Amino acid sequence: EDWNTNVFRLAMYTKEGGYIDNKNIYNDLIRYIDLVIKNDMYVIVDWHILSDNNPNTYTEASKRFFNEISRKYKDNPNVIYEICNEPNGNTSFDDINKYANEVIPVIRKNSPKSLIIVGTPNWSQDVDRVVKLGFDNIMYSLHFYSGSHKEELRNKARSALNNNTPIIVSEFGVSEASGSGGIYFDETDKWIKFLKENTT
C-alpha cells in the first residue's frame, strides 16, 4: 500500500535450486500466488531460466508446470504467465518461438484470455528484433538495469514500439546488471520518464 503496488512477480528459477532440482518449491509458489490474489494484486508467474540459457532445455517440464498452474487458476485475471525469463547465450528468436509455440497452447487450452509474457534474446533486451507469434494477449519482455542499460536500450524499445510490438518491463534494477556499482538515480529517472511517456 505504501508503494501503491499492484503487481508481484514470483520468479521461480528452473535451475539454481529451483523447480527442476526441487519439485517441492511448487507448493511454496502456490501459497504465494494465493496470497497475492487474496490481496487483489496481479501476480506474474515467472519460469525463470538463467544458467540453462535456452528455454528449450526444459520444454516438457515447462509444459507440465504451466498446464498445472493454468488449470488451477483457469481464467483468473490476476494471473499473468511469463514463460521464459531472459533467454541468453546464443539463444535466437527462432529458439524462443519454437518453445513458445509449444508452451502457449498449453496455457491457452485452460485459460484462453490470460496475458502471456515472452522473453527476448540477450537477457530480454532485443525487443527491436521480435519475430511476433500468432497469438492474442502476448507481450514481449524488456529488462534493464539503469547502471548498464541506457539510451541504446531505450532506442531498441522505441524501435519495438514503432513496429507495434507490445512490450512490458517485467524486471529492472537501479544498479549495474551485475548488482553492483551503487544506485544510478539519474539514469533510473530517465527510464521511468520514458516508461510513463510510452505507457498505453
Short mmCIF file of C-alpha atoms in Angstrom, two decimals:
data_model
loop_
_atom_site.label_atom_id
_atom_site.label_comp_id
_atom_site.label_asym_id
_atom_site.label_seq_id
_atom_site.Cartn_x
_atom_site.Cartn_y
_atom_site.Cartn_z
CA GLU A 1 0.00 0.00 0.00
CA ASP A 2 2.85 2.42 0.81
CA TRP A 3 4.33 1.87 -2.66
CA ASN A 4 0.97 1.73 -4.50
CA THR A 5 1.98 -1.69 -5.81
CA ASN A 6 -0.49 -3.67 -7.89
CA VAL A 7 1.69 -6.48 -9.30
CA PHE A 8 4.00 -9.04 -7.71
CA ARG A 9 6.42 -11.12 -9.79
CA LEU A 10 7.17 -14.60 -8.49
CA ALA A 11 10.48 -15.62 -10.09
CA MET A 12 10.63 -19.40 -9.86
CA TYR A 13 14.04 -20.50 -11.03
CA THR A 14 14.31 -23.61 -13.15
CA LYS A 15 17.85 -24.48 -12.02
CA GLU A 16 19.83 -22.76 -9.21
CA GLY A 17 17.86 -24.83 -6.70
CA GLY A 18 14.56 -24.19 -8.47
CA TYR A 19 11.80 -26.30 -9.96
CA ILE A 20 13.92 -28.75 -11.97
CA ASP A 21 16.01 -29.66 -8.93
CA ASN A 22 13.35 -29.27 -6.24
CA LYS A 23 9.71 -30.02 -7.14
CA ASN A 24 8.68 -29.12 -3.56
CA ILE A 25 9.11 -25.47 -4.50
CA TYR A 26 5.80 -25.77 -6.37
CA ASN A 27 3.83 -25.84 -3.10
CA ASP A 28 5.52 -22.63 -1.93
CA LEU A 29 4.71 -20.99 -5.25
CA ILE A 30 1.01 -21.87 -4.96
CA ARG A 31 0.93 -20.43 -1.44
CA TYR A 32 2.40 -17.14 -2.65
CA ILE A 33 0.14 -16.93 -5.70
CA ASP A 34 -2.87 -17.33 -3.42
CA LEU A 35 -1.58 -14.62 -1.07
CA VAL A 36 -1.11 -12.17 -3.93
CA ILE A 37 -4.59 -12.88 -5.31
CA LYS A 38 -6.04 -12.51 -1.81
CA ASN A 39 -4.52 -9.01 -1.73
CA ASP A 40 -6.24 -8.19 -5.05
CA MET A 41 -3.00 -7.82 -7.00
CA TYR A 42 -1.70 -9.17 -10.28
CA VAL A 43 0.82 -11.97 -9.99
CA ILE A 44 3.41 -12.74 -12.67
CA VAL A 45 4.29 -16.44 -12.57
CA ASP A 46 7.81 -16.41 -13.97
CA TRP A 47 9.54 -19.53 -15.40
CA HIS A 48 12.95 -18.11 -14.51
CA ILE A 49 15.57 -19.54 -16.85
CA LEU A 50 19.12 -18.35 -16.22
CA SER A 51 22.04 -20.78 -16.43
CA ASP A 52 20.00 -23.02 -18.74
CA ASN A 53 20.22 -20.18 -21.34
CA ASN A 54 17.75 -21.60 -23.85
CA PRO A 55 14.10 -22.19 -22.84
CA ASN A 56 14.01 -25.35 -24.99
CA THR A 57 16.27 -27.05 -22.43
CA TYR A 58 13.26 -27.89 -20.24
CA THR A 59 10.28 -27.54 -22.59
CA GLU A 60 8.46 -30.64 -21.35
CA ALA A 61 8.84 -29.62 -17.70
CA SER A 62 7.61 -26.14 -18.58
CA LYS A 63 4.54 -27.54 -20.34
CA ARG A 64 3.67 -29.69 -17.31
CA PHE A 65 4.18 -26.75 -14.97
CA PHE A 66 2.10 -24.26 -16.94
CA ASN A 67 -0.62 -26.83 -17.53
CA GLU A 68 -0.95 -27.31 -13.76
CA ILE A 69 -0.90 -23.59 -12.99
CA SER A 70 -3.27 -22.54 -15.77
CA ARG A 71 -5.75 -25.29 -14.83
CA LYS A 72 -5.66 -24.28 -11.18
CA TYR A 73 -6.12 -20.56 -11.96
CA LYS A 74 -8.29 -21.02 -15.03
CA ASP A 75 -9.39 -17.65 -16.39
CA ASN A 76 -8.27 -15.83 -13.24
CA PRO A 77 -7.43 -12.30 -14.44
CA ASN A 78 -4.94 -11.83 -11.59
CA VAL A 79 -2.52 -14.39 -13.02
CA ILE A 80 -0.01 -13.43 -15.72
CA TYR A 81 2.28 -16.05 -17.26
CA GLU A 82 5.93 -15.22 -18.02
CA ILE A 83 7.09 -18.29 -19.89
CA CYS A 84 10.85 -17.66 -20.18
CA ASN A 85 12.92 -15.15 -18.26
CA GLU A 86 15.96 -13.70 -20.04
CA PRO A 87 16.96 -16.13 -22.79
CA ASN A 88 20.71 -15.71 -23.17
CA GLY A 89 23.85 -17.21 -24.64
CA ASN A 90 23.29 -17.94 -28.32
CA THR A 91 19.51 -18.24 -27.99
CA SER A 92 17.74 -16.83 -31.04
CA PHE A 93 14.16 -15.75 -31.73
CA ASP A 94 13.74 -18.98 -33.68
CA ASP A 95 14.62 -20.88 -30.48
CA ILE A 96 12.27 -18.79 -28.37
CA ASN A 97 9.38 -19.07 -30.83
CA LYS A 98 9.84 -22.83 -31.12
CA TYR A 99 9.48 -23.05 -27.34
CA ALA A 100 6.62 -20.53 -27.15
CA ASN A 101 4.66 -22.35 -29.84
CA GLU A 102 4.67 -25.42 -27.62
CA VAL A 103 4.02 -23.79 -24.25
CA ILE A 104 1.47 -21.10 -25.13
CA PRO A 105 -1.17 -23.54 -26.49
CA VAL A 106 -0.96 -25.44 -23.18
CA ILE A 107 -1.88 -22.27 -21.29
CA ARG A 108 -4.46 -21.18 -23.87
CA LYS A 109 -6.29 -24.52 -23.62
CA ASN A 110 -7.01 -23.81 -19.95
CA SER A 111 -7.06 -20.03 -19.91
CA PRO A 112 -7.77 -18.57 -23.37
CA LYS A 113 -7.51 -14.87 -22.48
CA SER A 114 -4.71 -14.63 -19.93
CA LEU A 115 -1.79 -12.30 -20.58
CA ILE A 116 1.41 -14.15 -21.51
CA ILE A 117 4.88 -12.58 -21.44
CA VAL A 118 7.57 -13.95 -23.77
CA GLY A 119 11.25 -13.34 -23.11
CA THR A 120 13.53 -11.89 -25.79
CA PRO A 121 17.16 -12.72 -26.64
CA ASN A 122 20.20 -11.20 -24.96
CA TRP A 123 18.77 -11.15 -21.43
CA SER A 124 15.41 -9.76 -22.64
CA GLN A 125 16.93 -6.75 -24.36
CA ASP A 126 16.50 -7.42 -28.11
CA VAL A 127 12.90 -6.23 -28.29
CA ASP A 128 13.67 -4.40 -31.54
CA ARG A 129 14.08 -7.74 -33.35
CA VAL A 130 10.92 -9.52 -32.18
CA VAL A 131 9.51 -12.11 -34.55
CA LYS A 132 5.88 -11.95 -33.46
CA LEU A 133 3.92 -15.03 -32.52
CA GLY A 134 0.43 -15.66 -33.86
CA PHE A 135 -1.40 -15.44 -30.54
CA ASP A 136 -3.51 -12.75 -28.88
CA ASN A 137 -2.66 -11.18 -25.50
CA ILE A 138 1.10 -11.63 -25.88
CA MET A 139 3.70 -9.13 -24.67
CA TYR A 140 7.48 -9.26 -25.06
CA SER A 141 9.73 -8.60 -22.09
CA LEU A 142 12.29 -5.81 -21.80
CA HIS A 143 14.68 -5.89 -18.83
CA PHE A 144 17.05 -3.12 -17.84
CA TYR A 145 19.47 -2.20 -15.07
CA SER A 146 19.97 1.54 -15.16
CA GLY A 147 23.72 1.43 -14.44
CA SER A 148 24.35 -0.72 -17.51
CA HIS A 149 21.50 -0.10 -19.93
CA LYS A 150 20.96 3.43 -21.08
CA GLU A 151 19.90 5.30 -24.22
CA GLU A 152 20.96 2.50 -26.56
CA LEU A 153 18.43 0.15 -24.95
CA ARG A 154 15.75 2.82 -24.86
CA ASN A 155 16.33 3.17 -28.61
CA LYS A 156 15.67 -0.55 -29.01
CA ALA A 157 12.43 -0.07 -27.08
CA ARG A 158 11.47 2.86 -29.33
CA SER A 159 12.11 0.72 -32.39
CA ALA A 160 9.90 -2.05 -30.97
CA LEU A 161 7.09 0.39 -30.20
CA ASN A 162 7.36 1.89 -33.69
CA ASN A 163 6.85 -1.65 -35.03
CA ASN A 164 3.71 -2.02 -32.87
CA THR A 165 5.42 -4.63 -30.71
CA PRO A 166 3.73 -4.82 -27.29
CA ILE A 167 6.49 -4.74 -24.67
CA ILE A 168 6.47 -4.92 -20.90
CA VAL A 169 9.24 -4.25 -18.39
CA SER A 170 8.85 -7.23 -16.09
CA GLU A 171 12.21 -6.71 -14.37
CA PHE A 172 14.52 -3.77 -13.76
CA GLY A 173 17.06 -2.54 -11.26
CA VAL A 174 18.76 0.71 -10.30
CA SER A 175 22.26 -0.80 -10.14
CA GLU A 176 24.53 -2.27 -12.79
CA ALA A 177 23.36 -5.57 -14.32
CA SER A 178 25.81 -7.37 -12.03
CA GLY A 179 24.02 -5.94 -8.99
CA SER A 180 26.99 -3.76 -8.05
CA GLY A 181 28.03 -0.18 -8.77
CA GLY A 182 25.75 1.73 -6.46
CA ILE A 183 22.46 3.38 -7.40
CA TYR A 184 22.11 5.23 -10.69
CA PHE A 185 19.42 7.77 -9.84
CA ASP A 186 19.72 9.92 -12.97
CA GLU A 187 19.51 7.01 -15.41
CA THR A 188 16.68 5.44 -13.42
CA ASP A 189 14.74 8.71 -13.66
CA LYS A 190 15.28 8.72 -17.44
CA TRP A 191 13.90 5.20 -17.65
CA ILE A 192 10.86 5.95 -15.50
CA LYS A 193 10.14 9.08 -17.58
CA PHE A 194 10.47 7.02 -20.77
CA LEU A 195 8.13 4.30 -19.47
CA LYS A 196 5.50 6.80 -18.36
CA GLU A 197 5.61 8.57 -21.72
CA ASN A 198 5.13 5.29 -23.58
CA THR A 199 2.52 3.58 -21.41
CA THR A 200 -0.82 2.94 -23.06
#
